[in-house]
Amino acid sequence: MKGHAAKARQFLSDNERADWQDKALWAVRQKRDVAAGSVREWEQLREQASQIKENVLSNLDNYLLQFEQAAIQNGVQVCWAEDDRQFNETILRIIRDHQAQKIVKSKSMLTEECGLNHFLEKEGIEVVDTDLGERIIQFRNEPPSHIVLPAIHLKREEVGELFHEKLHTEKGNSDPTYLTAAARVHLREKFLEADIAITGVNFAVAESGTVVVCTNEGNADMGVHAAPVQIHCMGIEKIIPRTEDLGVFTRLLARSATGQAVTTYTSHYRKPKPGGQMYIVIVDNGRSEHLGLSAHRNSLKCIRCGACMNTCPVYRRSGGYSYGSVIPGPIGSILAPVKQMKDKQDLTFASSLCGSCSNVCPVKVDIHSQLYKWRQEISEKNLFPKAKSYSLSIVGKVLGSNGMYNFSGKAARWALKNMPRRLIYNKLNTWGWGRELPEVPEMSFKEWYKKNGNERKRQ
Amino acid sequence: MNGKDNKQNTEMGSRQTIIERIRQNKPETKPLPGSFTGNQEPVSKEQLSVCFRESLIKAGAEIAEPDGNEGLEPYKEKHFPEAVDLTDTAVRKKYSSEISKKELEKTGTVIIEGQFGVAENGAIWLDETNFPNRLLPFIAERLIILLNKENIVSNMHGAYRKIDLRNTGFGVFISGPSKTADIEQSLVYGAHGAKRLTIVLFD
Ligand code: SF4
């Protein structure tokens, strides 16, 4: 299996597309900045959200039971699934119990994680993804490349071609308004004939048994209210204690995700519709084990806003697919090794540790320090590939010794200036691939400080 | 025991296993913080109104305002003569939960009364007391929400203080027409829900 670096290199070989995606994501990051900046108490909100989530993780068992009890009282059928296999089978059982054929689904990273579509297809059941971006990639047989913007890697011409083939739109017409209108007609039909609607969950309120789903398109609601049976799938960490906590999280989520003040629809489902049936499936799939990893438990606070992806210089220039995991980007690089430490250890290096992810995270997941902690653990367990652990052991020695650090800095500055490029950009030095070297300062910060600091003292 | 019971039993076992594992692995109790007290500066009615309007426009909604002596009823008749007016009891009866999807699909413009608006983001709260059928606000091609100008709160904290979720079967904040930017990040209105949203502010 190819690692992140190899796949990133492949992505970067199409320079124009790489640049285009970089700019598209950066634009979303800038919108996020404007939206966050317009809320004076932004930092207090983040702190509140973080504390609520920490409380939830420390009392998760009781909140889940409280939630379940409220949901049952509301006439909801609650199911529990330990892992992906059990989750998929539970959904299949509900489908069979209702003799359902046609299923629509709005965005749910959990169902991606569990491979639900694939599983149901094998059982002969068609699931239609109704979020426009998800429908596009479903037509293309691709997984999402971003958790909020699933088709961010595609250009309009590619969607135009695809819709021409699948929905018989005009050849060569790739106008987004035209294509969206075609998808609306196509999906309307799917909504109205569906037997069951499946959704993900953004927040589950323990005190009332309500599940909250946020969308811009309205696809969750079209599905849920049109189909006689609704199923909401949630990971155990989606719980929040009180109604008032929704105030905190709804203020943070859309601003962080797309720079909107709020999503177009924030829907609160508590009871089944008259004559309808409502299920909530609570899924563990490794989360309760993750909770036991004290160094990484913090990442369970994540509300899947995608802000850490949009801001990440590595994600922006390597694309969602280079990560090879359901959730890409900085948060994905923390989550993947929880279950697959050996196979996914390279993802912990898909980061410059610049810390931008941690700065934008609305619930204060300490993303970059978690990546750093993973690297340490992986190195202690000796899971590094040989080349990396050799160069890292040198780095360790150099950084550990003051004299060597000062000397090597000087030597590097000399080398950067005086050595031919081909020495730096050779095959052995993987670092040089895809990286341009910085301008070389005349002196190091330390040297500069010594000189200028002394001058200042003299003044 | 048949297969179905068997499956349900393993699910109950799963519940136990999950809860047990959480108990073993969870950290020491961290306190739940009190209610959020952010910016507590008093805001005037005018400020709220200006902010609310700006948020709505940003979200792609239209704002309409019958002038003082026109009155809401004549305004609705003049501007939305064909609309399904859910503030009318007879119409509500017709559009109860039993109405077929085929019938609903034909709905063009729907008028609903909203409960309150949120200044910071233009969201308007509606629940089942405002519509007789849950699909209606979403399946309508065009949505008209009537809102009393007095009913505007500053932010989402104020909004949730007004909502009793424990007694709400289904409720929703709507802040604009349905939209998507999934094709190359270009904004398009009318993805699946209403293509147009008009807020009629009245006294
Ligand atoms: S880690 Fe933080 S920034 Fe990244 S997706 Fe989760 S909540 Fe958003």
PDB file of N, CA and C in Angstrom, chain A residues 118-182:
ATOM      1  N   HIS A 118     -21.591   0.150   0.761  1.00  0.00           N
ATOM      2  CA  HIS A 118     -20.991  -1.013   0.143  1.00  0.00           C
ATOM      3  C   HIS A 118     -21.659  -2.293   0.627  1.00  0.00           C
ATOM      4  N   PHE A 119     -21.814  -2.347   1.941  1.00  0.00           N
ATOM      5  CA  PHE A 119     -22.423  -3.515   2.578  1.00  0.00           C
ATOM      6  C   PHE A 119     -23.848  -3.736   2.058  1.00  0.00           C
ATOM      7  N   LEU A 120     -24.618  -2.647   2.014  1.00  0.00           N
ATOM      8  CA  LEU A 120     -26.017  -2.794   1.593  1.00  0.00           C
ATOM      9  C   LEU A 120     -26.113  -3.142   0.113  1.00  0.00           C
ATOM     10  N   GLU A 121     -25.214  -2.567  -0.670  1.00  0.00           N
ATOM     11  CA  GLU A 121     -25.227  -2.895  -2.098  1.00  0.00           C
ATOM     12  C   GLU A 121     -25.036  -4.391  -2.311  1.00  0.00           C
ATOM     13  N   LYS A 122     -24.130  -4.962  -1.515  1.00  0.00           N
ATOM     14  CA  LYS A 122     -23.894  -6.401  -1.638  1.00  0.00           C
ATOM     15  C   LYS A 122     -25.142  -7.194  -1.299  1.00  0.00           C
ATOM     16  N   GLU A 123     -25.985  -6.608  -0.443  1.00  0.00           N
ATOM     17  CA  GLU A 123     -27.243  -7.271  -0.079  1.00  0.00           C
ATOM     18  C   GLU A 123     -28.344  -6.923  -1.078  1.00  0.00           C
ATOM     19  N   GLY A 124     -27.973  -6.235  -2.121  1.00  0.00           N
ATOM     20  CA  GLY A 124     -28.955  -5.909  -3.160  1.00  0.00           C
ATOM     21  C   GLY A 124     -29.825  -4.702  -2.848  1.00  0.00           C
ATOM     22  N   ILE A 125     -29.366  -3.863  -1.925  1.00  0.00           N
ATOM     23  CA  ILE A 125     -30.165  -2.679  -1.577  1.00  0.00           C
ATOM     24  C   ILE A 125     -29.451  -1.420  -2.060  1.00  0.00           C
ATOM     25  N   GLU A 126     -30.198  -0.581  -2.767  1.00  0.00           N
ATOM     26  CA  GLU A 126     -29.592   0.626  -3.307  1.00  0.00           C
ATOM     27  C   GLU A 126     -29.737   1.778  -2.321  1.00  0.00           C
ATOM     28  N   VAL A 127     -28.634   2.428  -2.023  1.00  0.00           N
ATOM     29  CA  VAL A 127     -28.672   3.604  -1.159  1.00  0.00           C
ATOM     30  C   VAL A 127     -28.319   4.811  -2.016  1.00  0.00           C
ATOM     31  N   VAL A 128     -29.167   5.837  -1.982  1.00  0.00           N
ATOM     32  CA  VAL A 128     -28.869   7.044  -2.746  1.00  0.00           C
ATOM     33  C   VAL A 128     -28.382   8.126  -1.790  1.00  0.00           C
ATOM     34  N   ASP A 129     -27.165   8.596  -1.994  1.00  0.00           N
ATOM     35  CA  ASP A 129     -26.662   9.725  -1.221  1.00  0.00           C
ATOM     36  C   ASP A 129     -27.295  10.988  -1.772  1.00  0.00           C
ATOM     37  N   THR A 130     -27.828  11.834  -0.896  1.00  0.00           N
ATOM     38  CA  THR A 130     -28.632  12.957  -1.394  1.00  0.00           C
ATOM     39  C   THR A 130     -27.955  14.312  -1.282  1.00  0.00           C
ATOM     40  N   ASP A 131     -26.881  14.410  -0.531  1.00  0.00           N
ATOM     41  CA  ASP A 131     -26.110  15.645  -0.531  1.00  0.00           C
ATOM     42  C   ASP A 131     -25.505  15.759  -1.937  1.00  0.00           C
ATOM     43  N   LEU A 132     -25.588  16.927  -2.558  1.00  0.00           N
ATOM     44  CA  LEU A 132     -25.159  17.027  -3.951  1.00  0.00           C
ATOM     45  C   LEU A 132     -23.713  16.546  -4.146  1.00  0.00           C
ATOM     46  N   GLY A 133     -22.829  17.016  -3.274  1.00  0.00           N
ATOM     47  CA  GLY A 133     -21.434  16.610  -3.395  1.00  0.00           C
ATOM     48  C   GLY A 133     -21.274  15.104  -3.248  1.00  0.00           C
ATOM     49  N   GLU A 134     -22.027  14.525  -2.329  1.00  0.00           N
ATOM     50  CA  GLU A 134     -21.929  13.082  -2.117  1.00  0.00           C
ATOM     51  C   GLU A 134     -22.528  12.299  -3.277  1.00  0.00           C
ATOM     52  N   ARG A 135     -23.598  12.838  -3.868  1.00  0.00           N
ATOM     53  CA  ARG A 135     -24.197  12.157  -5.012  1.00  0.00           C
ATOM     54  C   ARG A 135     -23.187  12.135  -6.165  1.00  0.00           C
ATOM     55  N   ILE A 136     -22.489  13.248  -6.328  1.00  0.00           N
ATOM     56  CA  ILE A 136     -21.498  13.336  -7.400  1.00  0.00           C
ATOM     57  C   ILE A 136     -20.431  12.256  -7.233  1.00  0.00           C
ATOM     58  N   ILE A 137     -19.885  12.172  -6.030  1.00  0.00           N
ATOM     59  CA  ILE A 137     -18.816  11.180  -5.860  1.00  0.00           C
ATOM     60  C   ILE A 137     -19.365   9.759  -5.833  1.00  0.00           C
ATOM     61  N   GLN A 138     -20.620   9.610  -5.441  1.00  0.00           N
ATOM     62  CA  GLN A 138     -21.225   8.280  -5.496  1.00  0.00           C
ATOM     63  C   GLN A 138     -21.357   7.823  -6.952  1.00  0.00           C
ATOM     64  N   PHE A 139     -21.770   8.733  -7.823  1.00  0.00           N
ATOM     65  CA  PHE A 139     -21.820   8.422  -9.257  1.00  0.00           C
ATOM     66  C   PHE A 139     -20.434   8.021  -9.771  1.00  0.00           C
ATOM     67  N   ARG A 140     -19.419   8.627  -9.216  1.00  0.00           N
ATOM     68  CA  ARG A 140     -18.053   8.348  -9.672  1.00  0.00           C
ATOM     69  C   ARG A 140     -17.411   7.177  -8.938  1.00  0.00           C
ATOM     70  N   ASN A 141     -18.181   6.602  -7.987  1.00  0.00           N
ATOM     71  CA  ASN A 141     -17.622   5.498  -7.219  1.00  0.00           C
ATOM     72  C   ASN A 141     -16.387   5.875  -6.417  1.00  0.00           C
ATOM     73  N   GLU A 142     -16.419   7.068  -5.861  1.00  0.00           N
ATOM     74  CA  GLU A 142     -15.268   7.554  -5.097  1.00  0.00           C
ATOM     75  C   GLU A 142     -15.695   7.826  -3.659  1.00  0.00           C
ATOM     76  N   PRO A 143     -14.770   7.764  -2.727  1.00  0.00           N
ATOM     77  CA  PRO A 143     -15.093   8.218  -1.370  1.00  0.00           C
ATOM     78  C   PRO A 143     -14.979   9.751  -1.303  1.00  0.00           C
ATOM     79  N   PRO A 144     -15.506  10.385  -0.254  1.00  0.00           N
ATOM     80  CA  PRO A 144     -15.331  11.840  -0.131  1.00  0.00           C
ATOM     81  C   PRO A 144     -13.858  12.198   0.069  1.00  0.00           C
ATOM     82  N   SER A 145     -13.454  13.366  -0.449  1.00  0.00           N
ATOM     83  CA  SER A 145     -12.062  13.776  -0.250  1.00  0.00           C
ATOM     84  C   SER A 145     -11.947  14.820   0.861  1.00  0.00           C
ATOM     85  N   HIS A 146     -13.100  15.176   1.443  1.00  0.00           N
ATOM     86  CA  HIS A 146     -13.144  16.188   2.507  1.00  0.00           C
ATOM     87  C   HIS A 146     -14.419  15.895   3.287  1.00  0.00           C
ATOM     88  N   ILE A 147     -14.446  16.165   4.595  1.00  0.00           N
ATOM     89  CA  ILE A 147     -15.625  15.745   5.353  1.00  0.00           C
ATOM     90  C   ILE A 147     -16.802  16.704   5.212  1.00  0.00           C
ATOM     91  N   VAL A 148     -16.546  17.953   4.851  1.00  0.00           N
ATOM     92  CA  VAL A 148     -17.641  18.905   4.689  1.00  0.00           C
ATOM     93  C   VAL A 148     -17.881  19.193   3.205  1.00  0.00           C
ATOM     94  N   LEU A 149     -16.816  19.174   2.412  1.00  0.00           N
ATOM     95  CA  LEU A 149     -16.888  19.487   0.983  1.00  0.00           C
ATOM     96  C   LEU A 149     -16.444  18.244   0.211  1.00  0.00           C
ATOM     97  N   PRO A 150     -17.344  17.248   0.115  1.00  0.00           N
ATOM     98  CA  PRO A 150     -16.903  15.927  -0.362  1.00  0.00           C
ATOM     99  C   PRO A 150     -16.375  15.908  -1.797  1.00  0.00           C
ATOM    100  N   ALA A 151     -16.806  16.882  -2.625  1.00  0.00           N
ATOM    101  CA  ALA A 151     -16.377  16.850  -4.027  1.00  0.00           C
ATOM    102  C   ALA A 151     -15.462  18.021  -4.349  1.00  0.00           C
ATOM    103  N   ILE A 152     -14.759  18.516  -3.361  1.00  0.00           N
ATOM    104  CA  ILE A 152     -13.902  19.692  -3.537  1.00  0.00           C
ATOM    105  C   ILE A 152     -12.775  19.434  -4.548  1.00  0.00           C
ATOM    106  N   HIS A 153     -12.481  18.164  -4.801  1.00  0.00           N
ATOM    107  CA  HIS A 153     -11.381  17.848  -5.714  1.00  0.00           C
ATOM    108  C   HIS A 153     -11.792  17.904  -7.176  1.00  0.00           C
ATOM    109  N   LEU A 154     -13.104  18.101  -7.445  1.00  0.00           N
ATOM    110  CA  LEU A 154     -13.565  18.023  -8.831  1.00  0.00           C
ATOM    111  C   LEU A 154     -13.832  19.390  -9.441  1.00  0.00           C
ATOM    112  N   LYS A 155     -13.605  19.475 -10.740  1.00  0.00           N
ATOM    113  CA  LYS A 155     -13.903  20.711 -11.452  1.00  0.00           C
ATOM    114  C   LYS A 155     -15.281  20.616 -12.089  1.00  0.00           C
ATOM    115  N   ARG A 156     -15.850  21.779 -12.381  1.00  0.00           N
ATOM    116  CA  ARG A 156     -17.214  21.793 -12.912  1.00  0.00           C
ATOM    117  C   ARG A 156     -17.343  20.998 -14.203  1.00  0.00           C
ATOM    118  N   GLU A 157     -16.313  21.038 -15.035  1.00  0.00           N
ATOM    119  CA  GLU A 157     -16.376  20.306 -16.308  1.00  0.00           C
ATOM    120  C   GLU A 157     -16.514  18.804 -16.053  1.00  0.00           C
ATOM    121  N   GLU A 158     -15.836  18.343 -15.000  1.00  0.00           N
ATOM    122  CA  GLU A 158     -15.928  16.917 -14.682  1.00  0.00           C
ATOM    123  C   GLU A 158     -17.340  16.556 -14.215  1.00  0.00           C
ATOM    124  N   VAL A 159     -17.954  17.473 -13.459  1.00  0.00           N
ATOM    125  CA  VAL A 159     -19.320  17.214 -13.001  1.00  0.00           C
ATOM    126  C   VAL A 159     -20.276  17.282 -14.195  1.00  0.00           C
ATOM    127  N   GLY A 160     -20.027  18.228 -15.102  1.00  0.00           N
ATOM    128  CA  GLY A 160     -20.849  18.353 -16.312  1.00  0.00           C
ATOM    129  C   GLY A 160     -20.841  17.061 -17.132  1.00  0.00           C
ATOM    130  N   GLU A 161     -19.651  16.546 -17.348  1.00  0.00           N
ATOM    131  CA  GLU A 161     -19.492  15.271 -18.082  1.00  0.00           C
ATOM    132  C   GLU A 161     -20.274  14.155 -17.399  1.00  0.00           C
ATOM    133  N   LEU A 162     -20.068  14.083 -16.075  1.00  0.00           N
ATOM    134  CA  LEU A 162     -20.674  13.023 -15.278  1.00  0.00           C
ATOM    135  C   LEU A 162     -22.200  13.080 -15.351  1.00  0.00           C
ATOM    136  N   PHE A 163     -22.744  14.287 -15.204  1.00  0.00           N
ATOM    137  CA  PHE A 163     -24.200  14.437 -15.232  1.00  0.00           C
ATOM    138  C   PHE A 163     -24.747  14.184 -16.635  1.00  0.00           C
ATOM    139  N   HIS A 164     -23.960  14.505 -17.626  1.00  0.00           N
ATOM    140  CA  HIS A 164     -24.387  14.204 -18.991  1.00  0.00           C
ATOM    141  C   HIS A 164     -24.572  12.687 -19.139  1.00  0.00           C
ATOM    142  N   GLU A 165     -23.624  11.974 -18.592  1.00  0.00           N
ATOM    143  CA  GLU A 165     -23.678  10.518 -18.689  1.00  0.00           C
ATOM    144  C   GLU A 165     -24.803   9.934 -17.819  1.00  0.00           C
ATOM    145  N   LYS A 166     -24.917  10.428 -16.574  1.00  0.00           N
ATOM    146  CA  LYS A 166     -25.842   9.797 -15.624  1.00  0.00           C
ATOM    147  C   LYS A 166     -27.243  10.408 -15.649  1.00  0.00           C
ATOM    148  N   LEU A 167     -27.321  11.702 -15.864  1.00  0.00           N
ATOM    149  CA  LEU A 167     -28.633  12.360 -15.771  1.00  0.00           C
ATOM    150  C   LEU A 167     -29.067  12.953 -17.104  1.00  0.00           C
ATOM    151  N   HIS A 168     -28.278  12.703 -18.139  1.00  0.00           N
ATOM    152  CA  HIS A 168     -28.594  13.172 -19.494  1.00  0.00           C
ATOM    153  C   HIS A 168     -28.757  14.676 -19.594  1.00  0.00           C
ATOM    154  N   THR A 169     -27.931  15.388 -18.906  1.00  0.00           N
ATOM    155  CA  THR A 169     -27.902  16.842 -19.088  1.00  0.00           C
ATOM    156  C   THR A 169     -27.203  17.126 -20.425  1.00  0.00           C
ATOM    157  N   GLU A 170     -27.320  18.372 -20.898  1.00  0.00           N
ATOM    158  CA  GLU A 170     -26.699  18.742 -22.178  1.00  0.00           C
ATOM    159  C   GLU A 170     -25.204  18.477 -22.152  1.00  0.00           C
ATOM    160  N   LYS A 171     -24.717  17.989 -23.260  1.00  0.00           N
ATOM    161  CA  LYS A 171     -23.271  17.775 -23.341  1.00  0.00           C
ATOM    162  C   LYS A 171     -22.550  19.128 -23.328  1.00  0.00           C
ATOM    163  N   GLY A 172     -21.484  19.191 -22.556  1.00  0.00           N
ATOM    164  CA  GLY A 172     -20.677  20.411 -22.555  1.00  0.00           C
ATOM    165  C   GLY A 172     -21.205  21.516 -21.650  1.00  0.00           C
ATOM    166  N   ASN A 173     -22.380  21.327 -21.070  1.00  0.00           N
ATOM    167  CA  ASN A 173     -22.897  22.348 -20.147  1.00  0.00           C
ATOM    168  C   ASN A 173     -22.405  22.036 -18.728  1.00  0.00           C
ATOM    169  N   SER A 174     -21.590  22.912 -18.196  1.00  0.00           N
ATOM    170  CA  SER A 174     -21.082  22.660 -16.849  1.00  0.00           C
ATOM    171  C   SER A 174     -21.374  23.836 -15.930  1.00  0.00           C
ATOM    172  N   ASP A 175     -22.447  24.536 -16.222  1.00  0.00           N
ATOM    173  CA  ASP A 175     -22.865  25.647 -15.371  1.00  0.00           C
ATOM    174  C   ASP A 175     -23.420  25.084 -14.052  1.00  0.00           C
ATOM    175  N   PRO A 176     -22.857  25.494 -12.903  1.00  0.00           N
ATOM    176  CA  PRO A 176     -23.284  24.923 -11.622  1.00  0.00           C
ATOM    177  C   PRO A 176     -24.784  25.078 -11.358  1.00  0.00           C
ATOM    178  N   THR A 177     -25.386  26.192 -11.770  1.00  0.00           N
ATOM    179  CA  THR A 177     -26.818  26.389 -11.534  1.00  0.00           C
ATOM    180  C   THR A 177     -27.630  25.363 -12.335  1.00  0.00           C
ATOM    181  N   TYR A 178     -27.235  25.170 -13.566  1.00  0.00           N
ATOM    182  CA  TYR A 178     -27.905  24.205 -14.426  1.00  0.00           C
ATOM    183  C   TYR A 178     -27.753  22.778 -13.880  1.00  0.00           C
ATOM    184  N   LEU A 179     -26.553  22.450 -13.478  1.00  0.00           N
ATOM    185  CA  LEU A 179     -26.293  21.094 -12.983  1.00  0.00           C
ATOM    186  C   LEU A 179     -27.012  20.836 -11.655  1.00  0.00           C
ATOM    187  N   THR A 180     -27.041  21.862 -10.796  1.00  0.00           N
ATOM    188  CA  THR A 180     -27.728  21.706  -9.511  1.00  0.00           C
ATOM    189  C   THR A 180     -29.228  21.495  -9.744  1.00  0.00           C
ATOM    190  N   ALA A 181     -29.780  22.237 -10.710  1.00  0.00           N
ATOM    191  CA  ALA A 181     -31.209  22.083 -11.010  1.00  0.00           C
ATOM    192  C   ALA A 181     -31.506  20.663 -11.492  1.00  0.00           C
ATOM    193  N   ALA A 182     -30.613  20.107 -12.289  1.00  0.00           N
ATOM    194  CA  ALA A 182     -30.811  18.738 -12.780  1.00  0.00           C
ATOM    195  C   ALA A 182     -30.771  17.751 -11.614  1.00  0.00           C
TER     196      ALA A 182
END
